[in-house]
Tab-separated table of C-alpha atoms in Angstrom:
chain	number	residue	atom	x	y	z
C	1	MET	CA	0.000	0.000	0.000
C	2	PHE	CA	2.852	2.351	0.893
C	3	LEU	CA	4.577	1.638	-2.436
C	4	ARG	CA	1.340	2.253	-4.330
C	5	ARG	CA	0.864	5.619	-2.591
C	6	ARG	CA	4.484	6.500	-3.318
C	7	LEU	CA	4.055	5.706	-7.019
C	8	LEU	CA	0.818	7.689	-7.244
C	9	SER	CA	2.464	10.646	-5.514
C	10	THR	CA	5.427	10.511	-7.891
C	11	ALA	CA	3.121	10.355	-10.936
C	12	ALA	CA	1.105	13.319	-9.666
C	13	ALA	CA	4.266	15.335	-9.086
C	14	ALA	CA	5.515	14.535	-12.586
C	15	THR	CA	2.203	15.637	-14.085
C	16	ALA	CA	2.311	18.896	-12.141
C	17	ALA	CA	5.898	19.472	-13.225
C	18	ARG	CA	4.953	19.068	-16.871
C	19	GLY	CA	2.221	21.655	-16.518
C	20	PRO	CA	0.037	22.754	-19.413
C	21	PRO	CA	1.039	22.082	-23.041
C	22	PRO	CA	3.950	24.367	-24.046
C	23	ILE	CA	1.984	26.006	-26.858
C	24	ARG	CA	-0.193	28.999	-27.663
C	25	VAL	CA	-2.322	29.908	-30.676
C	26	SER	CA	-1.600	33.340	-32.162
C	27	LEU	CA	-1.806	35.169	-35.458
C	28	THR	CA	1.132	34.781	-37.828
C	29	GLU	CA	2.460	37.439	-40.187
C	30	SER	CA	1.130	35.815	-43.353
C	31	ALA	CA	-0.672	32.521	-42.667
C	32	GLY	CA	-3.498	33.406	-40.309
C	33	ARG	CA	-3.489	31.532	-37.028
C	34	GLY	CA	-0.540	29.428	-35.965
C	35	VAL	CA	0.783	27.489	-32.997
C	36	PHE	CA	3.851	28.742	-31.111
C	37	ALA	CA	6.096	27.317	-28.389
C	38	THR	CA	5.761	29.021	-25.009
C	39	ARG	CA	9.084	27.611	-23.753
C	40	PRO	CA	12.064	25.691	-25.138
C	41	VAL	CA	10.979	22.236	-26.339
C	42	SER	CA	13.275	19.229	-26.654
C	43	SER	CA	13.387	16.957	-29.684
C	44	GLY	CA	10.956	14.065	-29.250
C	45	GLU	CA	8.930	15.829	-26.561
C	46	LEU	CA	5.165	15.352	-26.583
C	47	LEU	CA	3.603	18.763	-27.214
C	48	HIS	CA	0.017	17.709	-26.585
C	49	SER	CA	-2.659	15.160	-27.470
C	50	ALA	CA	-6.001	15.768	-29.152
C	51	GLN	CA	-9.240	13.857	-29.558
C	52	PRO	CA	-11.205	14.223	-32.799
C	53	LEU	CA	-14.245	16.458	-33.113
C	54	VAL	CA	-15.563	13.990	-35.675
C	55	SER	CA	-14.092	10.900	-37.300
C	56	HIS	CA	-15.165	8.106	-39.605
C	57	PRO	CA	-13.610	4.764	-40.612
C	58	SER	CA	-12.417	4.146	-44.149
C	59	HIS	CA	-15.344	2.680	-46.071
C	60	SER	CA	-13.432	-0.510	-46.873
C	61	LEU	CA	-12.678	-1.015	-43.154
C	62	LEU	CA	-16.082	-0.240	-41.659
C	63	HIS	CA	-16.223	-3.507	-39.715
C	64	GLU	CA	-12.466	-3.898	-39.185
C	65	VAL	CA	-11.812	-0.834	-37.002
C	66	CYS	CA	-13.595	0.553	-33.967
C	67	TYR	CA	-16.689	2.545	-34.913
C	68	ASN	CA	-15.745	5.176	-32.325
C	69	CYS	CA	-11.938	5.456	-32.016
C	70	LEU	CA	-10.745	3.704	-35.236
C	71	ARG	CA	-8.581	1.173	-33.387
C	72	ARG	CA	-7.943	-1.889	-35.576
C	73	LYS	CA	-9.769	-5.097	-34.698
C	74	PRO	CA	-7.280	-7.658	-33.255
C	75	GLY	CA	-8.570	-10.889	-34.775
C	76	GLU	CA	-12.008	-11.644	-33.365
C	77	GLY	CA	-13.558	-8.335	-32.346
C	78	ARG	CA	-16.652	-7.449	-30.394
C	79	ALA	CA	-19.381	-6.617	-32.879
C	80	SER	CA	-22.737	-5.028	-32.172
C	81	SER	CA	-25.965	-6.443	-33.563
C	82	GLY	CA	-25.501	-4.191	-36.577
C	83	GLY	CA	-22.046	-5.560	-37.315
C	84	ASP	CA	-20.089	-2.530	-36.129
C	85	TYR	CA	-16.993	-3.227	-34.056
C	86	PHE	CA	-16.274	-1.546	-30.730
C	87	CYS	CA	-12.879	-2.075	-29.119
C	88	SER	CA	-14.182	-1.453	-25.582
C	89	ASP	CA	-17.297	-0.815	-23.540
C	90	ALA	CA	-16.102	2.781	-23.147
C	91	CYS	CA	-16.161	3.315	-26.924
C	92	ARG	CA	-19.556	1.603	-27.181
C	93	ASP	CA	-20.990	3.831	-24.442
C	94	HIS	CA	-19.458	7.010	-25.875
C	95	ALA	CA	-20.892	6.356	-29.341
C	96	LYS	CA	-24.248	4.918	-28.257
C	97	GLY	CA	-26.348	8.018	-29.002
C	98	PHE	CA	-25.202	8.712	-32.546
C	99	HIS	CA	-24.622	5.028	-33.322
C	100	ASP	CA	-28.283	4.271	-32.494
C	101	ILE	CA	-29.378	7.031	-34.863
C	102	GLU	CA	-27.057	5.921	-37.652
C	103	LYS	CA	-28.194	2.294	-37.380
C	104	ASN	CA	-31.901	3.213	-37.546
C	105	VAL	CA	-31.562	4.853	-40.952
C	106	ASP	CA	-31.380	3.241	-44.395
C	107	TRP	CA	-28.209	4.717	-45.887
C	108	SER	CA	-28.133	2.541	-49.013
C	109	LEU	CA	-28.678	5.368	-51.537
C	110	PHE	CA	-26.303	7.749	-49.760
C	111	ASP	CA	-23.640	5.052	-49.374
C	112	TYR	CA	-23.939	3.985	-53.013
C	113	HIS	CA	-23.578	7.596	-54.153
C	114	CYS	CA	-20.431	8.102	-52.057
C	115	SER	CA	-18.793	4.726	-52.691
C	116	SER	CA	-19.399	4.855	-56.456
C	117	ARG	CA	-17.647	8.243	-56.580
C	118	ASP	CA	-14.937	7.327	-54.072
C	119	LEU	CA	-16.067	10.101	-51.708
C	120	LYS	CA	-14.981	10.002	-48.059
C	121	TYR	CA	-15.820	13.392	-46.538
C	122	PRO	CA	-19.633	13.148	-46.936
C	123	TYR	CA	-19.476	10.164	-44.550
C	124	MET	CA	-17.956	12.487	-41.951
C	125	ALA	CA	-20.724	15.037	-42.505
C	126	LYS	CA	-23.281	12.253	-42.088
C	127	ARG	CA	-21.611	11.151	-38.849
C	128	LEU	CA	-21.583	14.746	-37.578
C	129	ALA	CA	-25.293	15.153	-38.396
C	130	CYS	CA	-26.057	12.027	-36.330
C	131	MET	CA	-23.925	13.400	-33.492
C	132	VAL	CA	-25.819	16.705	-33.557
C	133	ILE	CA	-29.213	14.962	-33.543
C	134	SER	CA	-28.134	12.779	-30.597
C	135	GLY	CA	-26.767	15.745	-28.646
C	136	ALA	CA	-23.160	14.512	-28.826
C	137	ALA	CA	-22.009	17.608	-30.763
C	138	ASN	CA	-23.113	21.143	-31.524
C	139	ALA	CA	-24.138	21.984	-35.070
C	140	ASP	CA	-21.541	24.782	-35.193
C	141	CYS	CA	-18.644	22.826	-33.628
C	142	LEU	CA	-16.464	23.164	-36.765
C	143	ASN	CA	-17.129	26.863	-37.388
C	144	ILE	CA	-13.873	27.986	-35.761
C	145	LEU	CA	-11.853	26.084	-38.380
C	146	GLN	CA	-10.663	27.550	-41.657
C	147	PRO	CA	-12.910	26.613	-44.631
C	148	ALA	CA	-11.663	25.548	-48.039
C	149	LEU	CA	-12.357	27.595	-51.140
C	150	LEU	CA	-14.985	25.753	-53.158
C	151	HIS	CA	-15.396	25.794	-56.927
C	152	GLN	CA	-18.809	25.906	-58.592
C	153	GLY	CA	-18.559	22.296	-59.696
C	154	THR	CA	-17.844	21.215	-56.127
C	155	LEU	CA	-20.845	23.181	-54.869
C	156	ILE	CA	-23.097	21.416	-57.365
C	157	GLU	CA	-21.821	18.022	-56.174
C	158	MET	CA	-22.372	19.039	-52.541
C	159	LYS	CA	-25.953	20.043	-53.283
C	160	GLU	CA	-26.633	16.576	-54.669
C	161	GLU	CA	-25.037	14.953	-51.619
C	162	PHE	CA	-27.069	17.143	-49.257
C	163	GLU	CA	-30.344	16.299	-50.971
C	164	LEU	CA	-29.575	12.595	-50.475
C	165	LEU	CA	-28.627	13.149	-46.831
C	166	GLU	CA	-31.678	15.285	-46.061
C	167	SER	CA	-34.117	12.948	-47.813
C	168	THR	CA	-32.607	9.938	-46.002
C	169	PHE	CA	-33.305	11.509	-42.604
C	170	ARG	CA	-36.778	12.568	-43.741
C	171	LYS	CA	-37.664	9.054	-44.936
C	172	ALA	CA	-36.452	7.687	-41.586
C	173	GLY	CA	-39.152	9.757	-39.882
C	174	PHE	CA	-37.012	12.242	-37.956
C	175	GLN	CA	-39.069	15.186	-36.726
C	176	GLU	CA	-38.293	18.512	-38.361
C	177	GLU	CA	-37.669	20.227	-35.013
C	178	ILE	CA	-34.581	18.082	-34.345
C	179	THR	CA	-33.151	18.492	-37.839
C	180	THR	CA	-33.642	22.258	-38.267
C	181	PHE	CA	-29.858	22.668	-38.437
C	182	LEU	CA	-29.721	20.384	-41.494
C	183	THR	CA	-29.711	22.941	-44.310
C	184	ILE	CA	-27.722	23.214	-47.505
C	185	ASP	CA	-25.720	26.084	-45.949
C	186	TRP	CA	-24.856	23.927	-42.931
C	187	TYR	CA	-23.769	21.036	-45.146
C	188	ILE	CA	-21.578	23.210	-47.381
C	189	ASN	CA	-19.984	24.962	-44.393
C	190	VAL	CA	-19.235	21.625	-42.733
C	191	LEU	CA	-17.792	20.054	-45.886
C	192	ALA	CA	-15.711	23.156	-46.616
C	193	ARG	CA	-14.044	22.746	-43.229
C	194	ILE	CA	-13.716	18.973	-43.324
C	195	ARG	CA	-12.116	19.021	-46.785
C	196	ILE	CA	-9.191	21.203	-45.685
C	197	ASN	CA	-8.835	20.147	-42.031
C	198	ALA	CA	-9.347	16.369	-42.100
C	199	PHE	CA	-6.349	14.199	-41.254
C	200	ARG	CA	-5.794	10.792	-42.830
C	201	ILE	CA	-5.326	8.421	-39.899
C	202	GLU	CA	-2.507	5.898	-40.273
C	203	LEU	CA	-1.830	4.022	-37.055
C	204	VAL	CA	1.713	3.284	-35.899
C	205	ALA	CA	2.187	-0.428	-35.264
C	206	SER	CA	2.470	-1.052	-31.517
C	207	SER	CA	3.122	-4.818	-31.675
C	208	TYR	CA	4.367	-7.488	-34.062
C	209	GLU	CA	0.757	-8.489	-34.790
C	210	ASP	CA	-0.104	-4.855	-35.561
C	211	LEU	CA	2.977	-4.598	-37.779
C	212	LEU	CA	1.822	-7.568	-39.863
C	213	SER	CA	-1.699	-6.109	-40.099
C	214	SER	CA	-0.315	-2.733	-41.179
C	215	ALA	CA	1.904	-4.350	-43.819
C	216	ALA	CA	-1.038	-6.327	-45.210
C	217	ALA	CA	-3.188	-3.209	-45.189
C	218	SER	CA	-0.555	-1.236	-47.100
C	219	VAL	CA	-0.456	-3.889	-49.810
C	220	SER	CA	-4.260	-3.741	-50.157
C	221	CYS	CA	-4.256	0.104	-50.076
C	222	ASP	CA	-6.032	0.157	-46.696
C	223	SER	CA	-3.194	1.662	-44.630
C	224	SER	CA	-5.497	4.492	-43.606
C	225	VAL	CA	-8.055	3.444	-41.002
C	226	GLY	CA	-10.138	6.566	-41.549
C	227	ASN	CA	-10.250	10.338	-41.338
C	228	ALA	CA	-10.698	12.761	-38.453
C	229	VAL	CA	-10.995	16.485	-37.785
C	230	TYR	CA	-9.421	18.077	-34.700
C	231	MET	CA	-9.506	21.490	-33.096
C	232	LEU	CA	-5.946	22.386	-32.063
C	233	PRO	CA	-4.020	20.304	-34.654
C	234	SER	CA	-5.950	22.165	-37.366
C	235	PHE	CA	-4.248	25.407	-36.271
C	236	TYR	CA	-0.778	24.103	-37.178
C	237	ASN	CA	0.564	25.636	-40.372
C	238	HIS	CA	2.525	23.743	-43.005
C	239	ASP	CA	6.263	23.594	-43.637
C	240	CYS	CA	8.052	21.180	-45.966
C	241	ASP	CA	10.804	20.958	-43.330
C	242	PRO	CA	8.603	20.751	-40.210
C	243	ASN	CA	9.723	20.974	-36.597
C	244	ALA	CA	6.768	18.903	-35.342
C	245	HIS	CA	4.690	15.972	-36.529
C	246	ILE	CA	1.405	14.286	-35.724
C	247	VAL	CA	1.204	10.563	-34.977
C	248	TRP	CA	-1.503	8.051	-34.124
C	249	LEU	CA	-0.443	5.093	-32.015
C	250	GLN	CA	-3.450	2.857	-31.394
C	251	ASN	CA	-6.505	4.949	-32.271
C	252	ALA	CA	-7.641	8.323	-33.604
C	253	ASP	CA	-6.324	10.224	-30.573
C	254	ALA	CA	-3.608	12.409	-32.108
C	255	LYS	CA	-0.226	13.094	-30.527
C	256	LEU	CA	1.862	16.091	-31.591
C	257	LYS	CA	5.603	15.665	-31.044
C	258	ALA	CA	8.674	17.827	-31.633
C	259	LEU	CA	10.981	16.634	-34.399
C	260	ARG	CA	13.919	18.733	-33.189
C	261	ASP	CA	14.798	21.194	-30.435
C	262	ILE	CA	12.497	24.205	-30.636
C	263	GLU	CA	13.098	27.672	-29.204
C	264	GLU	CA	10.592	29.649	-27.134
C	265	GLY	CA	8.399	31.750	-29.432
C	266	GLU	CA	9.162	29.637	-32.520
C	267	GLU	CA	6.182	28.644	-34.655
C	268	LEU	CA	5.358	24.950	-34.619
C	269	CYS	CA	4.693	23.541	-38.083
C	270	ILE	CA	3.793	20.133	-39.464
C	271	CYS	CA	3.993	18.837	-43.025
C	272	TYR	CA	0.589	18.336	-44.652
C	273	ILE	CA	1.944	16.053	-47.391
C	274	ASP	CA	4.753	13.609	-48.163
C	275	ALA	CA	7.866	15.728	-47.560
C	276	SER	CA	10.037	13.374	-49.655
C	277	MET	CA	8.483	14.606	-52.928
C	278	ASP	CA	10.322	17.140	-55.080
C	279	ALA	CA	9.472	20.850	-54.895
C	280	ASP	CA	7.246	20.926	-58.002
C	281	ALA	CA	5.164	17.978	-56.822
C	282	ARG	CA	4.784	19.458	-53.350
C	283	GLN	CA	3.691	22.819	-54.748
C	284	LYS	CA	1.077	21.243	-57.007
C	285	ILE	CA	-0.464	19.115	-54.249
C	286	LEU	CA	-0.522	22.009	-51.778
C	287	ALA	CA	-2.085	24.345	-54.349
C	288	ASP	CA	-4.686	21.827	-55.520
C	289	GLY	CA	-5.507	20.335	-52.127
C	290	PHE	CA	-4.998	23.203	-49.707
C	291	GLY	CA	-5.204	26.319	-51.859
C	292	PHE	CA	-1.875	27.978	-51.106
C	293	GLU	CA	1.626	28.387	-52.499
C	294	CYS	CA	4.244	27.165	-50.034
C	295	ARG	CA	6.944	29.751	-49.299
C	296	CYS	CA	8.984	27.695	-46.846
C	297	LEU	CA	12.797	27.709	-47.065
C	298	ARG	CA	12.874	24.323	-48.824
C	299	CYS	CA	10.512	25.469	-51.549
C	300	LEU	CA	12.218	28.844	-52.001
C	301	SER	CA	15.555	27.054	-52.472
C	302	GLY	CA	14.030	24.567	-54.924
C	303	ASP	CA	14.904	21.586	-52.715
Protein backbone atom coordinates (compact mmCIF):
# COMPACT_ATOMS: atom_id res chain seq x y z
CA MET A 1 0.00 0.00 0.00
CA PHE A 2 2.85 2.35 0.89
CA LEU A 3 4.58 1.64 -2.44
CA ARG A 4 1.34 2.25 -4.33
CA ARG A 5 0.86 5.62 -2.59
CA ARG A 6 4.48 6.50 -3.32
CA LEU A 7 4.06 5.71 -7.02
CA LEU A 8 0.82 7.69 -7.24
CA SER A 9 2.46 10.65 -5.51
CA THR A 10 5.43 10.51 -7.89
CA ALA A 11 3.12 10.36 -10.94
CA ALA A 12 1.11 13.32 -9.67
CA ALA A 13 4.27 15.34 -9.09
CA ALA A 14 5.52 14.53 -12.59
CA THR A 15 2.20 15.64 -14.08
CA ALA A 16 2.31 18.90 -12.14
CA ALA A 17 5.90 19.47 -13.22
CA ARG A 18 4.95 19.07 -16.87
CA GLY A 19 2.22 21.65 -16.52
CA PRO A 20 0.04 22.75 -19.41
CA PRO A 21 1.04 22.08 -23.04
CA PRO A 22 3.95 24.37 -24.05
CA ILE A 23 1.98 26.01 -26.86
CA ARG A 24 -0.19 29.00 -27.66
CA VAL A 25 -2.32 29.91 -30.68
CA SER A 26 -1.60 33.34 -32.16
CA LEU A 27 -1.81 35.17 -35.46
CA THR A 28 1.13 34.78 -37.83
CA GLU A 29 2.46 37.44 -40.19
CA SER A 30 1.13 35.82 -43.35
CA ALA A 31 -0.67 32.52 -42.67
CA GLY A 32 -3.50 33.41 -40.31
CA ARG A 33 -3.49 31.53 -37.03
CA GLY A 34 -0.54 29.43 -35.97
CA VAL A 35 0.78 27.49 -33.00
CA PHE A 36 3.85 28.74 -31.11
CA ALA A 37 6.10 27.32 -28.39
CA THR A 38 5.76 29.02 -25.01
CA ARG A 39 9.08 27.61 -23.75
CA PRO A 40 12.06 25.69 -25.14
CA VAL A 41 10.98 22.24 -26.34
CA SER A 42 13.28 19.23 -26.65
CA SER A 43 13.39 16.96 -29.68
CA GLY A 44 10.96 14.06 -29.25
CA GLU A 45 8.93 15.83 -26.56
CA LEU A 46 5.17 15.35 -26.58
CA LEU A 47 3.60 18.76 -27.21
CA HIS A 48 0.02 17.71 -26.59
CA SER A 49 -2.66 15.16 -27.47
CA ALA A 50 -6.00 15.77 -29.15
CA GLN A 51 -9.24 13.86 -29.56
CA PRO A 52 -11.21 14.22 -32.80
CA LEU A 53 -14.25 16.46 -33.11
CA VAL A 54 -15.56 13.99 -35.67
CA SER A 55 -14.09 10.90 -37.30
CA HIS A 56 -15.17 8.11 -39.61
CA PRO A 57 -13.61 4.76 -40.61
CA SER A 58 -12.42 4.15 -44.15
CA HIS A 59 -15.34 2.68 -46.07
CA SER A 60 -13.43 -0.51 -46.87
CA LEU A 61 -12.68 -1.02 -43.15
CA LEU A 62 -16.08 -0.24 -41.66
CA HIS A 63 -16.22 -3.51 -39.72
CA GLU A 64 -12.47 -3.90 -39.18
CA VAL A 65 -11.81 -0.83 -37.00
CA CYS A 66 -13.60 0.55 -33.97
CA TYR A 67 -16.69 2.55 -34.91
CA ASN A 68 -15.74 5.18 -32.32
CA CYS A 69 -11.94 5.46 -32.02
CA LEU A 70 -10.75 3.70 -35.24
CA ARG A 71 -8.58 1.17 -33.39
CA ARG A 72 -7.94 -1.89 -35.58
CA LYS A 73 -9.77 -5.10 -34.70
CA PRO A 74 -7.28 -7.66 -33.25
CA GLY A 75 -8.57 -10.89 -34.77
CA GLU A 76 -12.01 -11.64 -33.36
CA GLY A 77 -13.56 -8.33 -32.35
CA ARG A 78 -16.65 -7.45 -30.39
CA ALA A 79 -19.38 -6.62 -32.88
CA SER A 80 -22.74 -5.03 -32.17
CA SER A 81 -25.96 -6.44 -33.56
CA GLY A 82 -25.50 -4.19 -36.58
CA GLY A 83 -22.05 -5.56 -37.32
CA ASP A 84 -20.09 -2.53 -36.13
CA TYR A 85 -16.99 -3.23 -34.06
CA PHE A 86 -16.27 -1.55 -30.73
CA CYS A 87 -12.88 -2.08 -29.12
CA SER A 88 -14.18 -1.45 -25.58
CA ASP A 89 -17.30 -0.81 -23.54
CA ALA A 90 -16.10 2.78 -23.15
CA CYS A 91 -16.16 3.31 -26.92
CA ARG A 92 -19.56 1.60 -27.18
CA ASP A 93 -20.99 3.83 -24.44
CA HIS A 94 -19.46 7.01 -25.87
CA ALA A 95 -20.89 6.36 -29.34
CA LYS A 96 -24.25 4.92 -28.26
CA GLY A 97 -26.35 8.02 -29.00
CA PHE A 98 -25.20 8.71 -32.55
CA HIS A 99 -24.62 5.03 -33.32
CA ASP A 100 -28.28 4.27 -32.49
CA ILE A 101 -29.38 7.03 -34.86
CA GLU A 102 -27.06 5.92 -37.65
CA LYS A 103 -28.19 2.29 -37.38
CA ASN A 104 -31.90 3.21 -37.55
CA VAL A 105 -31.56 4.85 -40.95
CA ASP A 106 -31.38 3.24 -44.40
CA TRP A 107 -28.21 4.72 -45.89
CA SER A 108 -28.13 2.54 -49.01
CA LEU A 109 -28.68 5.37 -51.54
CA PHE A 110 -26.30 7.75 -49.76
CA ASP A 111 -23.64 5.05 -49.37
CA TYR A 112 -23.94 3.99 -53.01
CA HIS A 113 -23.58 7.60 -54.15
CA CYS A 114 -20.43 8.10 -52.06
CA SER A 115 -18.79 4.73 -52.69
CA SER A 116 -19.40 4.85 -56.46
CA ARG A 117 -17.65 8.24 -56.58
CA ASP A 118 -14.94 7.33 -54.07
CA LEU A 119 -16.07 10.10 -51.71
CA LYS A 120 -14.98 10.00 -48.06
CA TYR A 121 -15.82 13.39 -46.54
CA PRO A 122 -19.63 13.15 -46.94
CA TYR A 123 -19.48 10.16 -44.55
CA MET A 124 -17.96 12.49 -41.95
CA ALA A 125 -20.72 15.04 -42.51
CA LYS A 126 -23.28 12.25 -42.09
CA ARG A 127 -21.61 11.15 -38.85
CA LEU A 128 -21.58 14.75 -37.58
CA ALA A 129 -25.29 15.15 -38.40
CA CYS A 130 -26.06 12.03 -36.33
CA MET A 131 -23.93 13.40 -33.49
CA VAL A 132 -25.82 16.70 -33.56
CA ILE A 133 -29.21 14.96 -33.54
CA SER A 134 -28.13 12.78 -30.60
CA GLY A 135 -26.77 15.75 -28.65
CA ALA A 136 -23.16 14.51 -28.83
CA ALA A 137 -22.01 17.61 -30.76
CA ASN A 138 -23.11 21.14 -31.52
CA ALA A 139 -24.14 21.98 -35.07
CA ASP A 140 -21.54 24.78 -35.19
CA CYS A 141 -18.64 22.83 -33.63
CA LEU A 142 -16.46 23.16 -36.76
CA ASN A 143 -17.13 26.86 -37.39
CA ILE A 144 -13.87 27.99 -35.76
CA LEU A 145 -11.85 26.08 -38.38
CA GLN A 146 -10.66 27.55 -41.66
CA PRO A 147 -12.91 26.61 -44.63
CA ALA A 148 -11.66 25.55 -48.04
CA LEU A 149 -12.36 27.60 -51.14
CA LEU A 150 -14.98 25.75 -53.16
CA HIS A 151 -15.40 25.79 -56.93
CA GLN A 152 -18.81 25.91 -58.59
CA GLY A 153 -18.56 22.30 -59.70
CA THR A 154 -17.84 21.22 -56.13
CA LEU A 155 -20.84 23.18 -54.87
CA ILE A 156 -23.10 21.42 -57.37
CA GLU A 157 -21.82 18.02 -56.17
CA MET A 158 -22.37 19.04 -52.54
CA LYS A 159 -25.95 20.04 -53.28
CA GLU A 160 -26.63 16.58 -54.67
CA GLU A 161 -25.04 14.95 -51.62
CA PHE A 162 -27.07 17.14 -49.26
CA GLU A 163 -30.34 16.30 -50.97
CA LEU A 164 -29.58 12.60 -50.48
CA LEU A 165 -28.63 13.15 -46.83
CA GLU A 166 -31.68 15.28 -46.06
CA SER A 167 -34.12 12.95 -47.81
CA THR A 168 -32.61 9.94 -46.00
CA PHE A 169 -33.31 11.51 -42.60
CA ARG A 170 -36.78 12.57 -43.74
CA LYS A 171 -37.66 9.05 -44.94
CA ALA A 172 -36.45 7.69 -41.59
CA GLY A 173 -39.15 9.76 -39.88
CA PHE A 174 -37.01 12.24 -37.96
CA GLN A 175 -39.07 15.19 -36.73
CA GLU A 176 -38.29 18.51 -38.36
CA GLU A 177 -37.67 20.23 -35.01
CA ILE A 178 -34.58 18.08 -34.35
CA THR A 179 -33.15 18.49 -37.84
CA THR A 180 -33.64 22.26 -38.27
CA PHE A 181 -29.86 22.67 -38.44
CA LEU A 182 -29.72 20.38 -41.49
CA THR A 183 -29.71 22.94 -44.31
CA ILE A 184 -27.72 23.21 -47.51
CA ASP A 185 -25.72 26.08 -45.95
CA TRP A 186 -24.86 23.93 -42.93
CA TYR A 187 -23.77 21.04 -45.15
CA ILE A 188 -21.58 23.21 -47.38
CA ASN A 189 -19.98 24.96 -44.39
CA VAL A 190 -19.24 21.62 -42.73
CA LEU A 191 -17.79 20.05 -45.89
CA ALA A 192 -15.71 23.16 -46.62
CA ARG A 193 -14.04 22.75 -43.23
CA ILE A 194 -13.72 18.97 -43.32
CA ARG A 195 -12.12 19.02 -46.79
CA ILE A 196 -9.19 21.20 -45.69
CA ASN A 197 -8.84 20.15 -42.03
CA ALA A 198 -9.35 16.37 -42.10
CA PHE A 199 -6.35 14.20 -41.25
CA ARG A 200 -5.79 10.79 -42.83
CA ILE A 201 -5.33 8.42 -39.90
CA GLU A 202 -2.51 5.90 -40.27
CA LEU A 203 -1.83 4.02 -37.06
CA VAL A 204 1.71 3.28 -35.90
CA ALA A 205 2.19 -0.43 -35.26
CA SER A 206 2.47 -1.05 -31.52
CA SER A 207 3.12 -4.82 -31.68
CA TYR A 208 4.37 -7.49 -34.06
CA GLU A 209 0.76 -8.49 -34.79
CA ASP A 210 -0.10 -4.85 -35.56
CA LEU A 211 2.98 -4.60 -37.78
CA LEU A 212 1.82 -7.57 -39.86
CA SER A 213 -1.70 -6.11 -40.10
CA SER A 214 -0.32 -2.73 -41.18
CA ALA A 215 1.90 -4.35 -43.82
CA ALA A 216 -1.04 -6.33 -45.21
CA ALA A 217 -3.19 -3.21 -45.19
CA SER A 218 -0.55 -1.24 -47.10
CA VAL A 219 -0.46 -3.89 -49.81
CA SER A 220 -4.26 -3.74 -50.16
CA CYS A 221 -4.26 0.10 -50.08
CA ASP A 222 -6.03 0.16 -46.70
CA SER A 223 -3.19 1.66 -44.63
CA SER A 224 -5.50 4.49 -43.61
CA VAL A 225 -8.06 3.44 -41.00
CA GLY A 226 -10.14 6.57 -41.55
CA ASN A 227 -10.25 10.34 -41.34
CA ALA A 228 -10.70 12.76 -38.45
CA VAL A 229 -11.00 16.48 -37.78
CA TYR A 230 -9.42 18.08 -34.70
CA MET A 231 -9.51 21.49 -33.10
CA LEU A 232 -5.95 22.39 -32.06
CA PRO A 233 -4.02 20.30 -34.65
CA SER A 234 -5.95 22.17 -37.37
CA PHE A 235 -4.25 25.41 -36.27
CA TYR A 236 -0.78 24.10 -37.18
CA ASN A 237 0.56 25.64 -40.37
CA HIS A 238 2.53 23.74 -43.00
CA ASP A 239 6.26 23.59 -43.64
CA CYS A 240 8.05 21.18 -45.97
CA ASP A 241 10.80 20.96 -43.33
CA PRO A 242 8.60 20.75 -40.21
CA ASN A 243 9.72 20.97 -36.60
CA ALA A 244 6.77 18.90 -35.34
CA HIS A 245 4.69 15.97 -36.53
CA ILE A 246 1.41 14.29 -35.72
CA VAL A 247 1.20 10.56 -34.98
CA TRP A 248 -1.50 8.05 -34.12
CA LEU A 249 -0.44 5.09 -32.01
CA GLN A 250 -3.45 2.86 -31.39
CA ASN A 251 -6.50 4.95 -32.27
CA ALA A 252 -7.64 8.32 -33.60
CA ASP A 253 -6.32 10.22 -30.57
CA ALA A 254 -3.61 12.41 -32.11
CA LYS A 255 -0.23 13.09 -30.53
CA LEU A 256 1.86 16.09 -31.59
CA LYS A 257 5.60 15.66 -31.04
CA ALA A 258 8.67 17.83 -31.63
CA LEU A 259 10.98 16.63 -34.40
CA ARG A 260 13.92 18.73 -33.19
CA ASP A 261 14.80 21.19 -30.44
CA ILE A 262 12.50 24.20 -30.64
CA GLU A 263 13.10 27.67 -29.20
CA GLU A 264 10.59 29.65 -27.13
CA GLY A 265 8.40 31.75 -29.43
CA GLU A 266 9.16 29.64 -32.52
CA GLU A 267 6.18 28.64 -34.65
CA LEU A 268 5.36 24.95 -34.62
CA CYS A 269 4.69 23.54 -38.08
CA ILE A 270 3.79 20.13 -39.46
CA CYS A 271 3.99 18.84 -43.03
CA TYR A 272 0.59 18.34 -44.65
CA ILE A 273 1.94 16.05 -47.39
CA ASP A 274 4.75 13.61 -48.16
CA ALA A 275 7.87 15.73 -47.56
CA SER A 276 10.04 13.37 -49.66
CA MET A 277 8.48 14.61 -52.93
CA ASP A 278 10.32 17.14 -55.08
CA ALA A 279 9.47 20.85 -54.89
CA ASP A 280 7.25 20.93 -58.00
CA ALA A 281 5.16 17.98 -56.82
CA ARG A 282 4.78 19.46 -53.35
CA GLN A 283 3.69 22.82 -54.75
CA LYS A 284 1.08 21.24 -57.01
CA ILE A 285 -0.46 19.11 -54.25
CA LEU A 286 -0.52 22.01 -51.78
CA ALA A 287 -2.08 24.34 -54.35
CA ASP A 288 -4.69 21.83 -55.52
CA GLY A 289 -5.51 20.33 -52.13
CA PHE A 290 -5.00 23.20 -49.71
CA GLY A 291 -5.20 26.32 -51.86
CA PHE A 292 -1.88 27.98 -51.11
CA GLU A 293 1.63 28.39 -52.50
CA CYS A 294 4.24 27.17 -50.03
CA ARG A 295 6.94 29.75 -49.30
CA CYS A 296 8.98 27.69 -46.85
CA LEU A 297 12.80 27.71 -47.07
CA ARG A 298 12.87 24.32 -48.82
CA CYS A 299 10.51 25.47 -51.55
CA LEU A 300 12.22 28.84 -52.00
CA SER A 301 15.55 27.05 -52.47
CA GLY A 302 14.03 24.57 -54.92
CA ASP A 303 14.90 21.59 -52.72
